[in-house]
């Protein structure tokens, strides 16, 4: 019997779930005790530094490291020659799979450098200043090639080709000329032509977004220590210690069993810490020097070389009848993948119209490589980029039809039973509920003043399950130690302790959650895809149920009655059926204390591939005020309504909604990579790459919608991503409402907004 | 790198003068340390001036004010009398970075870093500040707008230090204002910054005015044409419009990552108009 069948959430009275307990990591974080990636220091440890390409595109002719190697204090230097070639083989990496052939080239440039900041060599030395001086002694010969940044440019016939061996996948017949378009994907439903024929009103527009960075505060950091016996340890800030183990072991030619990865505390990732960068380099430096090596990126390196998300070039066309029924929806999108294939065009085409119940859909995605760092996942990868275009188009359609924008969405909303264009038939989902929640919110009815506008948009994200392995140990005093393999990137330790406590009938404070190293548990997929609270939570609940089963068995043994004559209630074993009342109930503490005489330690261990993730939808309303003389946009109000399924710890859920909204506001208004004419990044710092600061933002108001996911015992969906999806369009729609002109390019920075106002007047 | 923190100006000048390699004055370090870490400079000697008393005080002098070059933005904003006299200058220092940055960042550092976008400089140009500079050959004075030459380049000679800033005495019906435009509300660099200082007669006629303009040229500018558009008028809408147009006309920006040329020229006028309005309002309330 699956737990889902056993325990539907309807009618269940929770004792722990839904409480706002103190965060278990809070004190250590505010006192500075928490240990992040850069906080480990080992004796004899060296400092690694990376030499990076100053060119966007060049042939790497030669690298002479002899002078650096001769420098006092330098213990090892590595280049492409220290990494073996990797085959053309895909490896899972969260929401964006990667190819080992490309991973090795991204970690250290081989034939060519493909972007400003591409690693070319690395040094380990007794101090950081020696390491940095040594980098200056490395002589690299480049043959600079023409470069290309924007996807529409990279798709042109005369564009510089990055990879002569790349032929577009997904076209028939197979092309004969290499291209920067690595692949084309299509999502189809119904008959798009017929759909547009039925339409009485059509809107069509082309939109652009710029690449943006995840903007995590903690830069990539690790300490690698390779032993003479061929084993190694890696301490690292990562969303996926098991994936970092596979990647690092593979690139360093090690057996997986020889490498132990210990995740540090996380200072933010948002998808950006799913992929290795300096970790295999640090390991090889350690192997060469026989010393531990620390590598910590500076902010410039983070911006120049770690995964941002794609910029997109998109055209969206919608057709509808006069009464507001959408008859056809079409999207063409070309996304920048960066230097190697793998932009999130899959999720973008799949989610493009997933909020709606539509007959005729066609979404075509182009994966385009260009001279930029390889993209990484970013909070609902791809979905946010295409949603900017689709949800702006929805607003334009609503205006043309003279239908209230929430009403138009409601009329076309996906619901239980809707067959999505990307395949599945939805179970219960919360699109209508989030629309209603925003419509009913007081913010939506505040009268607007001069130069103010209001915009709405919705968004969809799948969420995932995946490989999960947890161990729960009952301690000798009756408290509980829970070991999970997923780094806590959004409050999962609190949520796990609450779910375990709910099952066990104890207080969450009595369950201490630790994040395991890779030697202590079976394989865990990474903390991504909003999977952790759902999948690790479900597995934790199952592990607790195993512990309960064992505790009942111990009680049965003590009382000498059959196991099935014992029930578990409120943290106690109680005799049931014919024995009811014969014995005093045994508490979890008493059972724990007697464990050594009743059969030894009590634990529950579950490993599984969790399925049944429930999509989470969100609707958001944004109010803005535009300064008509400067084009500056002030965010007045933001209302986020997202379907959590069930909020385990509501404060953390609200925090995720708020954080996602803030990232979206930055993306909408100011964030962008700015390249000079040589393809060098001009703003690799938080001064000129403008994420919002606190004074830019109002309080973000949240509404937690709960349409339970039937595939989780308490109804949990993932909630970490969807709330970023609607934001850019909601801001755009609000600006349009304020100034009467629709923008189509992100970021909607003051000069662009002012220009739009002036062109309109 | 050698670090020295002398307690007298003479000692500081001597240290700087004797150094044959690269020497730098260190005030709050919020520019210098960032530049060292970014590999932009690699000084052999750093002379910290924060222990020199003369450079750390704010005092009244001849009906005006003298502010030491190593006074921080936070200290200026906490000094009620100075702030009442020069609210626009204090507005400039209050915009620098964040509370943490302001408690280190000095007025001298803001000027001597020679960034055309430095926030206290347009307001100090508008205020008509005179600098006192000390060096191996003694002391000299210089108008604040004449110190900076280009980004990162000042008119200071070897071993010269800016010691203090003299704010002139002025009439009762006078005030100033500074406005900048940044895409973010804080922690940002001015795309345009405008300082306006004006003084009115008893009948409301503008007797004196100065306009300082930042971030639109290789250095912050004194815009005399803009000031002339106000002087002798009742600072009515037409005068303010003329002054705004003169400010835009004086702007010589470039397109860069922080803004386009076209946008900056327009915004120079918009901010000039708004800053003049605020300064006027303040003056009338005095
Ligand atoms: C996060 C952050 C945000 C910032 N935001 C802003 C902002 O919004 N607006 C703005 O204008 N600036 C900003 N800055 C820049 C900086 O804080 C200011 O320019 C500040 O006023 C510099 O003062 P300081 O005392 O720290 O100078 P320092 O870094 O100590 O010195 C700067 C330069 O001036 C020289 N120098 C200093 N004092 C003297 C002197 N008395 N005589 C001769 N030379 C001298 C130094 O040698 C050095 O070259 C920011 C900086 C940071 C790090």
Short mmCIF file of N, CA and C and ligand atoms in Angstrom, two decimals, chain A residues 687, chain B residues 23-35 49-50 55 69-71 92 95-98 101-102 104-115 117-120 156 160-163 165 180 182 186-190, ligand 1:
data_model
loop_
_atom_site.label_atom_id
_atom_site.label_comp_id
_atom_site.label_asym_id
_atom_site.label_seq_id
_atom_site.Cartn_x
_atom_site.Cartn_y
_atom_site.Cartn_z
N UNK A 687 27.79 46.06 -7.80
CA UNK A 687 27.55 47.49 -7.94
C UNK A 687 26.84 47.77 -9.26
N UNK B 23 52.83 55.46 -3.28
CA UNK B 23 52.30 55.78 -1.96
C UNK B 23 50.86 56.24 -2.09
N UNK B 24 50.04 55.89 -1.13
CA UNK B 24 48.64 56.32 -1.14
C UNK B 24 48.23 56.78 0.25
N UNK B 25 47.42 57.84 0.26
CA UNK B 25 46.76 58.27 1.49
C UNK B 25 45.58 57.32 1.72
N UNK B 26 45.41 56.94 2.97
CA UNK B 26 44.25 56.11 3.31
C UNK B 26 43.36 56.90 4.26
N UNK B 27 42.12 57.12 3.85
CA UNK B 27 41.15 57.72 4.78
C UNK B 27 40.23 56.59 5.22
N UNK B 28 39.00 56.56 4.74
CA UNK B 28 38.10 55.47 5.13
C UNK B 28 38.42 54.17 4.42
N UNK B 29 39.13 54.26 3.30
CA UNK B 29 39.51 53.05 2.57
C UNK B 29 38.40 52.44 1.73
N UNK B 30 37.24 53.08 1.69
CA UNK B 30 36.13 52.44 0.96
C UNK B 30 36.30 52.49 -0.55
N UNK B 31 37.16 53.36 -1.02
CA UNK B 31 37.59 53.29 -2.42
C UNK B 31 38.93 52.57 -2.52
N UNK B 32 39.89 52.99 -1.70
CA UNK B 32 41.25 52.49 -1.85
C UNK B 32 41.35 50.98 -1.64
N UNK B 33 40.72 50.48 -0.60
CA UNK B 33 40.87 49.04 -0.32
C UNK B 33 40.19 48.21 -1.40
N UNK B 34 39.06 48.72 -1.89
CA UNK B 34 38.39 48.03 -3.00
C UNK B 34 39.33 47.99 -4.21
N UNK B 35 40.01 49.10 -4.47
CA UNK B 35 40.91 49.16 -5.63
C UNK B 35 42.13 48.26 -5.45
N UNK B 49 45.40 58.68 7.51
CA UNK B 49 45.35 60.06 8.02
C UNK B 49 44.30 60.25 9.11
N UNK B 50 43.70 59.16 9.54
CA UNK B 50 42.58 59.30 10.49
C UNK B 50 43.01 59.69 11.91
N UNK B 55 42.30 67.03 10.80
CA UNK B 55 41.55 66.52 9.66
C UNK B 55 40.26 65.83 10.09
N UNK B 69 39.23 66.92 6.20
CA UNK B 69 39.07 66.02 5.05
C UNK B 69 38.81 64.58 5.48
N UNK B 70 39.19 64.23 6.73
CA UNK B 70 38.97 62.85 7.17
C UNK B 70 37.70 62.70 8.00
N UNK B 71 36.82 63.71 7.91
CA UNK B 71 35.50 63.60 8.57
C UNK B 71 34.63 62.67 7.72
N UNK B 92 24.34 64.71 -0.09
CA UNK B 92 25.31 64.02 -0.93
C UNK B 92 26.04 62.92 -0.16
N UNK B 95 24.07 59.84 0.73
CA UNK B 95 23.74 58.89 -0.33
C UNK B 95 24.87 57.89 -0.58
N UNK B 96 26.03 58.15 -0.02
CA UNK B 96 27.18 57.27 -0.30
C UNK B 96 26.94 55.90 0.32
N UNK B 97 26.87 54.89 -0.55
CA UNK B 97 26.76 53.51 -0.08
C UNK B 97 25.63 53.31 0.90
N UNK B 98 25.99 52.79 2.06
CA UNK B 98 25.01 52.43 3.08
C UNK B 98 25.48 53.02 4.40
N UNK B 101 29.00 51.96 5.09
CA UNK B 101 29.99 52.65 4.26
C UNK B 101 30.16 54.09 4.76
N UNK B 102 29.04 54.73 5.08
CA UNK B 102 29.11 56.14 5.50
C UNK B 102 29.88 56.33 6.80
N UNK B 104 32.59 54.99 7.47
CA UNK B 104 34.02 54.98 7.11
C UNK B 104 34.35 56.05 6.07
N UNK B 105 33.45 56.19 5.10
CA UNK B 105 33.75 57.02 3.92
C UNK B 105 33.90 58.48 4.32
N UNK B 106 35.01 59.10 3.90
CA UNK B 106 35.26 60.50 4.24
C UNK B 106 34.97 61.41 3.06
N UNK B 107 34.81 62.67 3.41
CA UNK B 107 34.54 63.68 2.39
C UNK B 107 35.79 63.88 1.53
N UNK B 108 36.97 63.82 2.18
CA UNK B 108 38.22 63.97 1.42
C UNK B 108 38.43 62.81 0.46
N UNK B 109 38.12 61.62 0.92
CA UNK B 109 38.26 60.44 0.06
C UNK B 109 37.31 60.50 -1.11
N UNK B 110 36.10 60.97 -0.85
CA UNK B 110 35.11 61.06 -1.92
C UNK B 110 35.61 62.00 -3.02
N UNK B 111 36.23 63.09 -2.61
CA UNK B 111 36.75 64.05 -3.60
C UNK B 111 38.02 63.53 -4.26
N UNK B 112 38.98 63.07 -3.44
CA UNK B 112 40.30 62.74 -3.98
C UNK B 112 40.33 61.44 -4.78
N UNK B 113 39.31 60.63 -4.62
CA UNK B 113 39.22 59.44 -5.45
C UNK B 113 39.02 59.83 -6.92
N UNK B 114 38.57 61.06 -7.12
CA UNK B 114 38.41 61.65 -8.46
C UNK B 114 37.48 60.86 -9.36
N UNK B 115 36.40 60.39 -8.78
CA UNK B 115 35.35 59.80 -9.63
C UNK B 115 34.42 60.92 -10.05
N UNK B 117 31.49 60.69 -10.61
CA UNK B 117 30.16 60.43 -10.06
C UNK B 117 30.10 60.56 -8.55
N UNK B 118 31.17 61.02 -7.91
CA UNK B 118 31.19 61.09 -6.45
C UNK B 118 30.05 61.98 -5.96
N UNK B 119 29.32 61.49 -4.96
CA UNK B 119 28.07 62.14 -4.60
C UNK B 119 28.21 63.44 -3.81
N UNK B 120 29.30 63.63 -3.07
CA UNK B 120 29.36 64.87 -2.30
C UNK B 120 29.91 66.02 -3.13
N UNK B 156 46.70 67.21 -7.30
CA UNK B 156 47.63 67.13 -6.16
C UNK B 156 49.03 66.75 -6.64
N UNK B 160 51.18 65.68 -1.47
CA UNK B 160 50.18 66.66 -1.05
C UNK B 160 48.95 65.96 -0.49
N UNK B 161 48.39 66.59 0.53
CA UNK B 161 47.20 66.05 1.18
C UNK B 161 46.14 67.14 1.23
N UNK B 162 44.89 66.78 0.95
CA UNK B 162 43.80 67.73 1.17
C UNK B 162 43.51 67.72 2.67
N UNK B 163 43.63 68.87 3.30
CA UNK B 163 43.51 68.94 4.76
C UNK B 163 42.08 69.23 5.19
N UNK B 165 38.07 71.48 4.16
CA UNK B 165 37.13 72.09 3.22
C UNK B 165 36.51 73.30 3.91
N UNK B 180 20.49 62.85 -6.99
CA UNK B 180 21.16 62.02 -7.99
C UNK B 180 20.13 61.05 -8.55
N UNK B 182 19.83 57.15 -9.67
CA UNK B 182 20.42 55.82 -9.76
C UNK B 182 19.29 54.85 -10.05
N UNK B 186 19.57 52.64 -3.48
CA UNK B 186 20.77 52.72 -2.65
C UNK B 186 21.85 51.86 -3.26
N UNK B 187 23.05 51.97 -2.71
CA UNK B 187 24.16 51.14 -3.15
C UNK B 187 24.32 51.19 -4.67
N UNK B 188 24.44 52.39 -5.17
CA UNK B 188 24.51 52.54 -6.62
C UNK B 188 25.37 53.76 -6.93
N UNK B 189 25.75 53.89 -8.19
CA UNK B 189 26.59 55.00 -8.60
C UNK B 189 25.73 55.95 -9.42
N UNK B 190 25.88 57.25 -9.15
CA UNK B 190 25.05 58.23 -9.84
C UNK B 190 25.18 58.13 -11.35
C1 LIG C 1 29.68 49.54 -1.29
C2 LIG C 1 30.13 50.91 -1.67
C3 LIG C 1 29.20 51.85 -2.06
C4 LIG C 1 29.59 53.12 -2.42
N1 LIG C 1 28.64 54.01 -2.79
C5 LIG C 1 29.01 55.26 -3.13
C6 LIG C 1 28.03 56.22 -3.50
O1 LIG C 1 26.83 55.96 -3.48
N2 LIG C 1 28.46 57.46 -3.84
C7 LIG C 1 29.77 57.80 -3.87
O2 LIG C 1 30.08 58.94 -4.19
N3 LIG C 1 30.72 56.89 -3.54
C8 LIG C 1 30.37 55.65 -3.17
N4 LIG C 1 31.33 54.74 -2.82
C9 LIG C 1 32.74 55.13 -2.90
C10 LIG C 1 33.37 55.60 -1.60
O3 LIG C 1 32.73 55.08 -0.49
C11 LIG C 1 33.39 57.11 -1.47
O4 LIG C 1 34.01 57.69 -2.57
C12 LIG C 1 34.07 57.56 -0.18
O5 LIG C 1 33.72 58.86 0.12
C13 LIG C 1 35.58 57.45 -0.23
O6 LIG C 1 36.09 57.89 1.03
P1 LIG C 1 37.17 57.05 1.83
O7 LIG C 1 37.46 57.85 3.03
O8 LIG C 1 36.74 55.69 2.07
O9 LIG C 1 38.37 57.12 0.78
P2 LIG C 1 39.66 56.20 0.63
O10 LIG C 1 39.30 54.93 -0.02
O11 LIG C 1 40.41 56.14 1.90
O12 LIG C 1 40.45 57.11 -0.39
C14 LIG C 1 40.01 57.33 -1.71
C15 LIG C 1 41.12 57.98 -2.53
O13 LIG C 1 41.37 59.30 -2.11
C16 LIG C 1 42.68 59.45 -1.63
N5 LIG C 1 42.57 60.30 -0.45
C17 LIG C 1 41.72 60.11 0.60
N6 LIG C 1 41.78 61.14 1.45
C18 LIG C 1 42.69 62.02 0.94
C19 LIG C 1 43.16 63.27 1.36
N7 LIG C 1 42.70 63.86 2.45
N8 LIG C 1 44.09 63.89 0.60
C20 LIG C 1 44.53 63.31 -0.53
N9 LIG C 1 44.10 62.12 -0.98
C21 LIG C 1 43.19 61.48 -0.26
C22 LIG C 1 43.18 58.07 -1.37
O14 LIG C 1 44.56 57.98 -1.49
C23 LIG C 1 42.46 57.27 -2.41
O15 LIG C 1 43.10 57.37 -3.63
C24 LIG C 1 30.96 53.45 -2.43
C25 LIG C 1 31.90 52.51 -2.04
C26 LIG C 1 31.50 51.24 -1.66
C27 LIG C 1 32.53 50.25 -1.24
#
